[in-house]
Each structure stands twice: as C-alpha cells, then as structure tokens.
mmCIF file of C-alpha atoms and ligand atoms in Angstrom:
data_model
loop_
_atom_site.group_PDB
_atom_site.id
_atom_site.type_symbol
_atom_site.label_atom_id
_atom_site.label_comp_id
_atom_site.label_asym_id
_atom_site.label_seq_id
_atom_site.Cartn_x
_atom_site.Cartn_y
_atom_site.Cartn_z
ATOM 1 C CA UNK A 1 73.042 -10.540 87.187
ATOM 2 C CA UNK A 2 70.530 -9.472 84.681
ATOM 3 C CA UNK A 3 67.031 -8.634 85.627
ATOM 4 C CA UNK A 4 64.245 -10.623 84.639
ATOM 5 C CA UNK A 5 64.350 -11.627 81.036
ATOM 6 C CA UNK A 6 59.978 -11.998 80.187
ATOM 7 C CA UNK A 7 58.424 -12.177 76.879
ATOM 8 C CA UNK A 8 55.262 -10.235 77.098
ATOM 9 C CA UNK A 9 52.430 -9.259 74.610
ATOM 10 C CA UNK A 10 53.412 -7.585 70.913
ATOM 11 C CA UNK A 11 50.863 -5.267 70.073
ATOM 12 C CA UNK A 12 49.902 -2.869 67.045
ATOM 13 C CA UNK A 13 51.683 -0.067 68.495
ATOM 14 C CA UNK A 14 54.694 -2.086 68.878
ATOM 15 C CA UNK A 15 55.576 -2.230 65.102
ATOM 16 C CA UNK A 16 57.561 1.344 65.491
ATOM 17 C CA UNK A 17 59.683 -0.066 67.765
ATOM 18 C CA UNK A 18 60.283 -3.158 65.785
ATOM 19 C CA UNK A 19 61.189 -0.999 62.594
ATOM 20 C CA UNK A 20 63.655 0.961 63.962
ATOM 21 C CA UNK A 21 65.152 -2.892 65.566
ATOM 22 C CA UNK A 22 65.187 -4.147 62.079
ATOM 23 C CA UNK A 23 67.017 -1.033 61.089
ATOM 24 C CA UNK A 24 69.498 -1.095 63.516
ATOM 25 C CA UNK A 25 73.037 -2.202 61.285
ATOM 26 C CA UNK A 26 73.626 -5.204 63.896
ATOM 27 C CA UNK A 27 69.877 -6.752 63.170
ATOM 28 C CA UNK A 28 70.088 -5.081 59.250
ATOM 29 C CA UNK A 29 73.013 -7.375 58.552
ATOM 30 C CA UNK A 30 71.111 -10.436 59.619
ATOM 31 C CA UNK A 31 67.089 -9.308 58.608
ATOM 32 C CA UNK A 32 67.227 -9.227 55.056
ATOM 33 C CA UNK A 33 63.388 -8.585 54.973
ATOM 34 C CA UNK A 34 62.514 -5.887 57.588
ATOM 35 C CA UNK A 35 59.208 -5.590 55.167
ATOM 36 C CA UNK A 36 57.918 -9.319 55.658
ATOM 37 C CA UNK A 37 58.846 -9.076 59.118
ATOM 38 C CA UNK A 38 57.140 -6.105 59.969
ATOM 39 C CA UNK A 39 53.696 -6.876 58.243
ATOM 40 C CA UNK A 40 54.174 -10.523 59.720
ATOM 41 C CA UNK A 41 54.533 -8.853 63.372
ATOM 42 C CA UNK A 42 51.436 -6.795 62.271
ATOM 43 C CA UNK A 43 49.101 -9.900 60.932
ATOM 44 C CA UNK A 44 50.766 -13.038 62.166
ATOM 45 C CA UNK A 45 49.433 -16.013 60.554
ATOM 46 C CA UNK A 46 47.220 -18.700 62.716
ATOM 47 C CA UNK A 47 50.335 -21.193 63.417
ATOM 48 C CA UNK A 48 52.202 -18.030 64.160
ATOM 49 C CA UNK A 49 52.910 -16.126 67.626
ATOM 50 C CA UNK A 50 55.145 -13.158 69.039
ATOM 51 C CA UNK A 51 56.510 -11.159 71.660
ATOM 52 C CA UNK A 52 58.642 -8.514 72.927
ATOM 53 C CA UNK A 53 61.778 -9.609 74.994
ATOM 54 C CA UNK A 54 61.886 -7.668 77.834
ATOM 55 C CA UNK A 55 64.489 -6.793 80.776
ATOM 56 C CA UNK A 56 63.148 -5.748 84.275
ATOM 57 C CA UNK A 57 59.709 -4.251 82.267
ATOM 58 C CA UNK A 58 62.267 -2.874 79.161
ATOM 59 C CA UNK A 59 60.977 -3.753 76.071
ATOM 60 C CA UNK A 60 64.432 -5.070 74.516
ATOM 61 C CA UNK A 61 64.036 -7.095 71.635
ATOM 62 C CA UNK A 62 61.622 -9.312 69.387
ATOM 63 C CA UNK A 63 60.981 -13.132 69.182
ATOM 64 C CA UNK A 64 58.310 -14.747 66.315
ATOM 65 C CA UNK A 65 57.767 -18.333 66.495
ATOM 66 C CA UNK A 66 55.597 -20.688 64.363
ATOM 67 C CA UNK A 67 54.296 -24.236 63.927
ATOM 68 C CA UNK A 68 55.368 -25.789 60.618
ATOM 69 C CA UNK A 69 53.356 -28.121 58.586
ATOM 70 C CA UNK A 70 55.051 -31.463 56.748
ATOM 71 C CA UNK A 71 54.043 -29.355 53.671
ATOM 72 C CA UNK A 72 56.306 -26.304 54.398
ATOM 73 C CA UNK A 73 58.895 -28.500 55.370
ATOM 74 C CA UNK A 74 59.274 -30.619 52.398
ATOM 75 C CA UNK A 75 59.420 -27.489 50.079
ATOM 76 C CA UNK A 76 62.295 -26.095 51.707
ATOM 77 C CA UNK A 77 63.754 -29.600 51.669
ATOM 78 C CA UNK A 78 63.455 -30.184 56.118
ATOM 79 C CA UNK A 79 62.381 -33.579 55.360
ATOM 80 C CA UNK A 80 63.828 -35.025 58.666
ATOM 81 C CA UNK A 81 61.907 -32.686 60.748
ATOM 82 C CA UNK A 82 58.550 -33.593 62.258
ATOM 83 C CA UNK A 83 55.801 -31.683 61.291
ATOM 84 C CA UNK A 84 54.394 -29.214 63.698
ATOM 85 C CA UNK A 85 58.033 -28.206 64.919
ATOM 86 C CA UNK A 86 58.068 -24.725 65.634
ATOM 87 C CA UNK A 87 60.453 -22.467 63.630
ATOM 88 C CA UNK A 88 61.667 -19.419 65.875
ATOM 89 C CA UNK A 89 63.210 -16.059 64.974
ATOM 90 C CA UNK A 90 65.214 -13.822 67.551
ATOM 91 C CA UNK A 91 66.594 -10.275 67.755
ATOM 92 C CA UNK A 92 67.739 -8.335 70.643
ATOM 93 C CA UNK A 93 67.252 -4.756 68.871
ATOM 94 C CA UNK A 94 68.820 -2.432 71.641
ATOM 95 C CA UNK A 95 72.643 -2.496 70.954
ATOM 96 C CA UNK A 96 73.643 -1.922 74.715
ATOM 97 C CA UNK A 97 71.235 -5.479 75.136
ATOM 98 C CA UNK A 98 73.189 -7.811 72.573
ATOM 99 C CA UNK A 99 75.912 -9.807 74.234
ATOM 100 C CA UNK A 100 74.460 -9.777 77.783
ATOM 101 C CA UNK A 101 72.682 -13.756 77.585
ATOM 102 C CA UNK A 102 69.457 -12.022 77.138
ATOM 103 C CA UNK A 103 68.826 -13.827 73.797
ATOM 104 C CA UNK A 104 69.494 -17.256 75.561
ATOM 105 C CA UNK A 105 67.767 -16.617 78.384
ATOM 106 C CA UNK A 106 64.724 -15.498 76.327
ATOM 107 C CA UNK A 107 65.052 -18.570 74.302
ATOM 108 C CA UNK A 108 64.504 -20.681 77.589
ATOM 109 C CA UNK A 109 61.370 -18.942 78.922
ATOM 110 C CA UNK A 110 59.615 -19.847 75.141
ATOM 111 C CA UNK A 111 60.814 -23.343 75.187
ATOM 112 C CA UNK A 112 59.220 -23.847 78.543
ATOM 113 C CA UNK A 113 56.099 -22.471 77.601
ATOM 114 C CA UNK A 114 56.185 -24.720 74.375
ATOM 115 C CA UNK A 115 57.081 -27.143 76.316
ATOM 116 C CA UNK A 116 53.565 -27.027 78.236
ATOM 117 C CA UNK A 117 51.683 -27.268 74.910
ATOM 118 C CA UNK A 118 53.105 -30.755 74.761
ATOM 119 C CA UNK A 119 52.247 -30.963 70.974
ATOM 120 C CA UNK A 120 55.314 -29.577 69.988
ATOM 121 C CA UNK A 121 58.375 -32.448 69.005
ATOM 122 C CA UNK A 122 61.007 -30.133 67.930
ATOM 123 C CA UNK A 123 62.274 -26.428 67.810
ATOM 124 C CA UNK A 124 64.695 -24.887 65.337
ATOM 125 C CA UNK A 125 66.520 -21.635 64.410
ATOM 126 C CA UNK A 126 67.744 -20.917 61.185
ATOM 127 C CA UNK A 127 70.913 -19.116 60.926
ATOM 128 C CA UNK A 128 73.807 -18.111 58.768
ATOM 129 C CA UNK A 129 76.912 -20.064 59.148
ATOM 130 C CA UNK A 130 78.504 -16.669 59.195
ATOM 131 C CA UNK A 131 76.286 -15.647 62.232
ATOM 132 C CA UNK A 132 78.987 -16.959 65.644
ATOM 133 C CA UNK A 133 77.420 -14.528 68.164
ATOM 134 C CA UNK A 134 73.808 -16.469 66.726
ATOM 135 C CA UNK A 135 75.488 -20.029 66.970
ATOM 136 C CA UNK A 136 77.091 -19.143 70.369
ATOM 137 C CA UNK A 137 73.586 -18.410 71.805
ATOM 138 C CA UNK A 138 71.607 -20.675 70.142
ATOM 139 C CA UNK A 139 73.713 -23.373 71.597
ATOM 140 C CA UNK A 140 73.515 -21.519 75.183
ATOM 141 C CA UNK A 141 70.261 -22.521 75.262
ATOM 142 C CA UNK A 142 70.871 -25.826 74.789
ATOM 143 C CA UNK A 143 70.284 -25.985 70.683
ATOM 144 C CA UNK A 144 72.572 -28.106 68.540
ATOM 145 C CA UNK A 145 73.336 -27.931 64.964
ATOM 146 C CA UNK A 146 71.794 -30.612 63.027
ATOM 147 C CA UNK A 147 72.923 -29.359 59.371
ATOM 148 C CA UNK A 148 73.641 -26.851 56.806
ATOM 149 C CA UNK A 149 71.300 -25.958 53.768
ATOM 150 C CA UNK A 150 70.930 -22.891 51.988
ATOM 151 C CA UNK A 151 67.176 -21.371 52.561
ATOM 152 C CA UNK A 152 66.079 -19.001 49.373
ATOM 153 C CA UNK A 153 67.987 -15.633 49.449
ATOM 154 C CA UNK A 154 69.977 -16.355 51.984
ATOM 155 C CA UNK A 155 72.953 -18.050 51.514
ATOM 156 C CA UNK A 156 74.295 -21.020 53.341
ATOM 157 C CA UNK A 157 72.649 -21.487 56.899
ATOM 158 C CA UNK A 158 72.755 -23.970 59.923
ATOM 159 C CA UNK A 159 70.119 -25.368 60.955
ATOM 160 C CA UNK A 160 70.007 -25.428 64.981
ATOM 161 C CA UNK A 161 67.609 -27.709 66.744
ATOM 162 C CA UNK A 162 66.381 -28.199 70.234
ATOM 163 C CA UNK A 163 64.041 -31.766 70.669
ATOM 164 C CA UNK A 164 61.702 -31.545 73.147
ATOM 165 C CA UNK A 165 60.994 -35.538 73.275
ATOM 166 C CA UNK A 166 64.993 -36.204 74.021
ATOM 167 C CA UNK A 167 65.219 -33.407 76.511
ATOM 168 C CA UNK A 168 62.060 -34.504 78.174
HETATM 169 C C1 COA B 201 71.907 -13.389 68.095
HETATM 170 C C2 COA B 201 71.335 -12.774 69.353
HETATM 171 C C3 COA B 201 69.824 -13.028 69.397
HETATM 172 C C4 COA B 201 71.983 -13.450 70.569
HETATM 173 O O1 COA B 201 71.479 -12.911 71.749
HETATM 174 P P1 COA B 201 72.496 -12.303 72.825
HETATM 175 O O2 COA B 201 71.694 -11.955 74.014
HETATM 176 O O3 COA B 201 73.306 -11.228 72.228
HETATM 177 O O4 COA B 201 73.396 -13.603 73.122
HETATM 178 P P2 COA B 201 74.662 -13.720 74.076
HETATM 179 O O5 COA B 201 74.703 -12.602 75.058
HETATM 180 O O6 COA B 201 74.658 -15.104 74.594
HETATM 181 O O7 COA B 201 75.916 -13.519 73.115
HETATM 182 C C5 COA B 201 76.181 -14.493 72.114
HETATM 183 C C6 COA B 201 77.544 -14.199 71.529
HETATM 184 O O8 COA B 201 77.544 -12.928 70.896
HETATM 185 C C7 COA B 201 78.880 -12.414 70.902
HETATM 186 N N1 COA B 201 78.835 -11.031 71.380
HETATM 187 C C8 COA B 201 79.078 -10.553 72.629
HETATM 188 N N2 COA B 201 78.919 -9.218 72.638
HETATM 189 C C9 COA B 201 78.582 -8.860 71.382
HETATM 190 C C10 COA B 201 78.283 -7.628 70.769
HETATM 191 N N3 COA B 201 78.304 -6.475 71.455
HETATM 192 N N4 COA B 201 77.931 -7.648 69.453
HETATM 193 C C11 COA B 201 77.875 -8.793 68.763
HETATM 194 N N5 COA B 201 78.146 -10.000 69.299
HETATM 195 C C12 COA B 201 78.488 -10.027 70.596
HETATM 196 C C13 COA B 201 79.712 -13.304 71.752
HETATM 197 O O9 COA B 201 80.417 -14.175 70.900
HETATM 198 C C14 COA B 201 78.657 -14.086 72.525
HETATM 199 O O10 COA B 201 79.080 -15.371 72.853
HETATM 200 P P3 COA B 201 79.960 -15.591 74.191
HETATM 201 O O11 COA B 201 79.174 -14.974 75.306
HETATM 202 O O12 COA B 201 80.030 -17.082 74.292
HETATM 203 O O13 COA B 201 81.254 -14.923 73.971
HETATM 204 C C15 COA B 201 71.609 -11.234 69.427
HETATM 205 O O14 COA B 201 73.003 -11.039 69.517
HETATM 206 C C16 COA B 201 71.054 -10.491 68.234
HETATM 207 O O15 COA B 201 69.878 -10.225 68.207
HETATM 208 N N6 COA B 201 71.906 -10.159 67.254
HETATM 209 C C17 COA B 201 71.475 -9.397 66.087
HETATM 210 C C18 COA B 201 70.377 -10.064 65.270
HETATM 211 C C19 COA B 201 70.651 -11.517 64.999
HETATM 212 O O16 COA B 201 71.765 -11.903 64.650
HETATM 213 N N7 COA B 201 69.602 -12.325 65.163
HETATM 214 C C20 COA B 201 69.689 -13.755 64.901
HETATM 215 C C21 COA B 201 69.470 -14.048 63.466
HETATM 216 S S1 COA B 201 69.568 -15.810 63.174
#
C-alpha cells in the first residue's frame, strides 16, 4: 500500500518542478501547452486553485482545478453542464509515480474537499479519447463519461463527469 496521497500548497518556487513535469514525454504527449500551464500555475485566475500531489511528503505530481461560469461553458458548447462546475486537470509528473492509483486517489481527496464547499454541482475532466491510462483513472475515482466533443486544438476528447448532487 501506497503512502499517503495529500495535495498540499503550490507555491512560486514550485513552477521548476512543474516545467520539467510538463516536459517529461509521458505528460508532453498529453500537455500540449506547457506555456499556459506554467504561467496559469504562476497567476491562477480567481475561480482557479492548485496543488502539488504528494506521496508520504514527496512532491509527485500537479492538479489545477477551476469553477466555470454558464458563459465559458456555452462557448465551448458544455451547454448541459451547470454553471459553477469545476473543470480539473491532473498529472502525475514522476514516471516511477504513474500507474500506482496515485492519480485516483488524489482525485478523491479534491472531490471531498469540493465536496465541503457545497456550491459545487458537478466535476469534469477533459480528456483525449486516445488517453486509456486517463479514462481508466478517471473512472477509478468514480467519474463517468458523459460525451465526446472536440475542445480547440485538441482533437476529439471525452468528457468525464463526477455529480456531486447524485453521489450525495
Ligand atoms: C492519467 C494519470 C493522471 C493517471 O494517474 P495514475 O496514478 O497513473 O492512475 P492509475 O495508477 O490508476 O493508472 C491508470 C491506468 O494507467 C495505465 N498504466 C499503468 N502503468 C502505466 C505506466 N507506467 N504508464 C502509462 N500508463 C500506465 C493502466 O492502464 C492503468 O489502469 P489499470 O490500473 O486499470 O490497469 C497519470 O497516469 C498521468 O499523469 N499521466 C500522464 C499525464 C496525463 O495523461 N494526464 C491526464 C491528461 S487528461
């Protein structure tokens, strides 16, 4: 058994470490924007939070997640979705990491902290229908696929869902 799998505070000095991540050819293949990301990490917006994923104190890997206005969803065509869902994005950077149910696991400590908020209807993860190790831990963590659409630049994608009100 793992140790424990924590999500604990991103800060300035962290943005190294999530470079070299987003350069690493398992994240590279799936982070088409290491630029965005990093410079989101760095500033996030308001609606927007992050952490490192962390094993017994090891900083392992990266998690972003933001609320999502009816706005943001229409333009990218989520019309279905309630606004103020929170969109989530997931890497586990260290290679020796990936494929140990850390990515689940950290998955389940941020929906139970969302969970608390209580404002929060829905969660969903975006990824590429070409993505099975993503799909296989997505649905670990109790996520389903709701559809396919094809976000800007990058190419058919599931959408994965998790609702909070129905798993109550
Ligand atoms: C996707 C990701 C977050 C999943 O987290 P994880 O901790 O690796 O998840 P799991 O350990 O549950 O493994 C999920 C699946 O990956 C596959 N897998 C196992 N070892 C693997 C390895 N060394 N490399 C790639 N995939 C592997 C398996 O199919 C596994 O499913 P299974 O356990 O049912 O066989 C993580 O693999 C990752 O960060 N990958 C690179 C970046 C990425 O794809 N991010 C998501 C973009 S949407």
């Amino acid at each position: 058994m793992e140790a424990d799998v924590t999500l604990t505070g991103f800060s300035s000095t962290d943005v190294t470490l999530l470079l070299r991540w987003l350069a690493a050819p398992h994240v590279a293949a799936w982070y088409l924007d290491p630029e965005d990301h990093v410079a989101w990490a760095a500033n996030p917006p308001p609606n927007g939070e992050r952490a490192l994923i962390a094993v017994g104190g090891r900083a392992v890997g990266y998690i972003r997640w933001q609320s999502v206005s009816r706005e943001v969803l229409d333009s990218v065509g989520l019309h279905e979705i309630p606004s103020g869902s929170v969109d989530i994005d997931i890497l586990i950077g260290e290679p020796e990491f990936v494929g140990r149910g850390i990515g689940p696991r950290a998955l389940l400590v941020l929906l139970s902290k969302l969970r608390q908020r209580r404002d929060v209807p829905m969660l969903g993860l975006t990824t590429s229908v070409q993505n099975l190790s993503a799909q296989r831990a997505y649905t670990k963590a109790g996520f389903r696929i709701l559809r396919e659409y094809s976000p800007t630049g990058y190419g058919p994608c599931y959408l994965m869902v998790y609702n909070l009100n129905e798993n109550a």
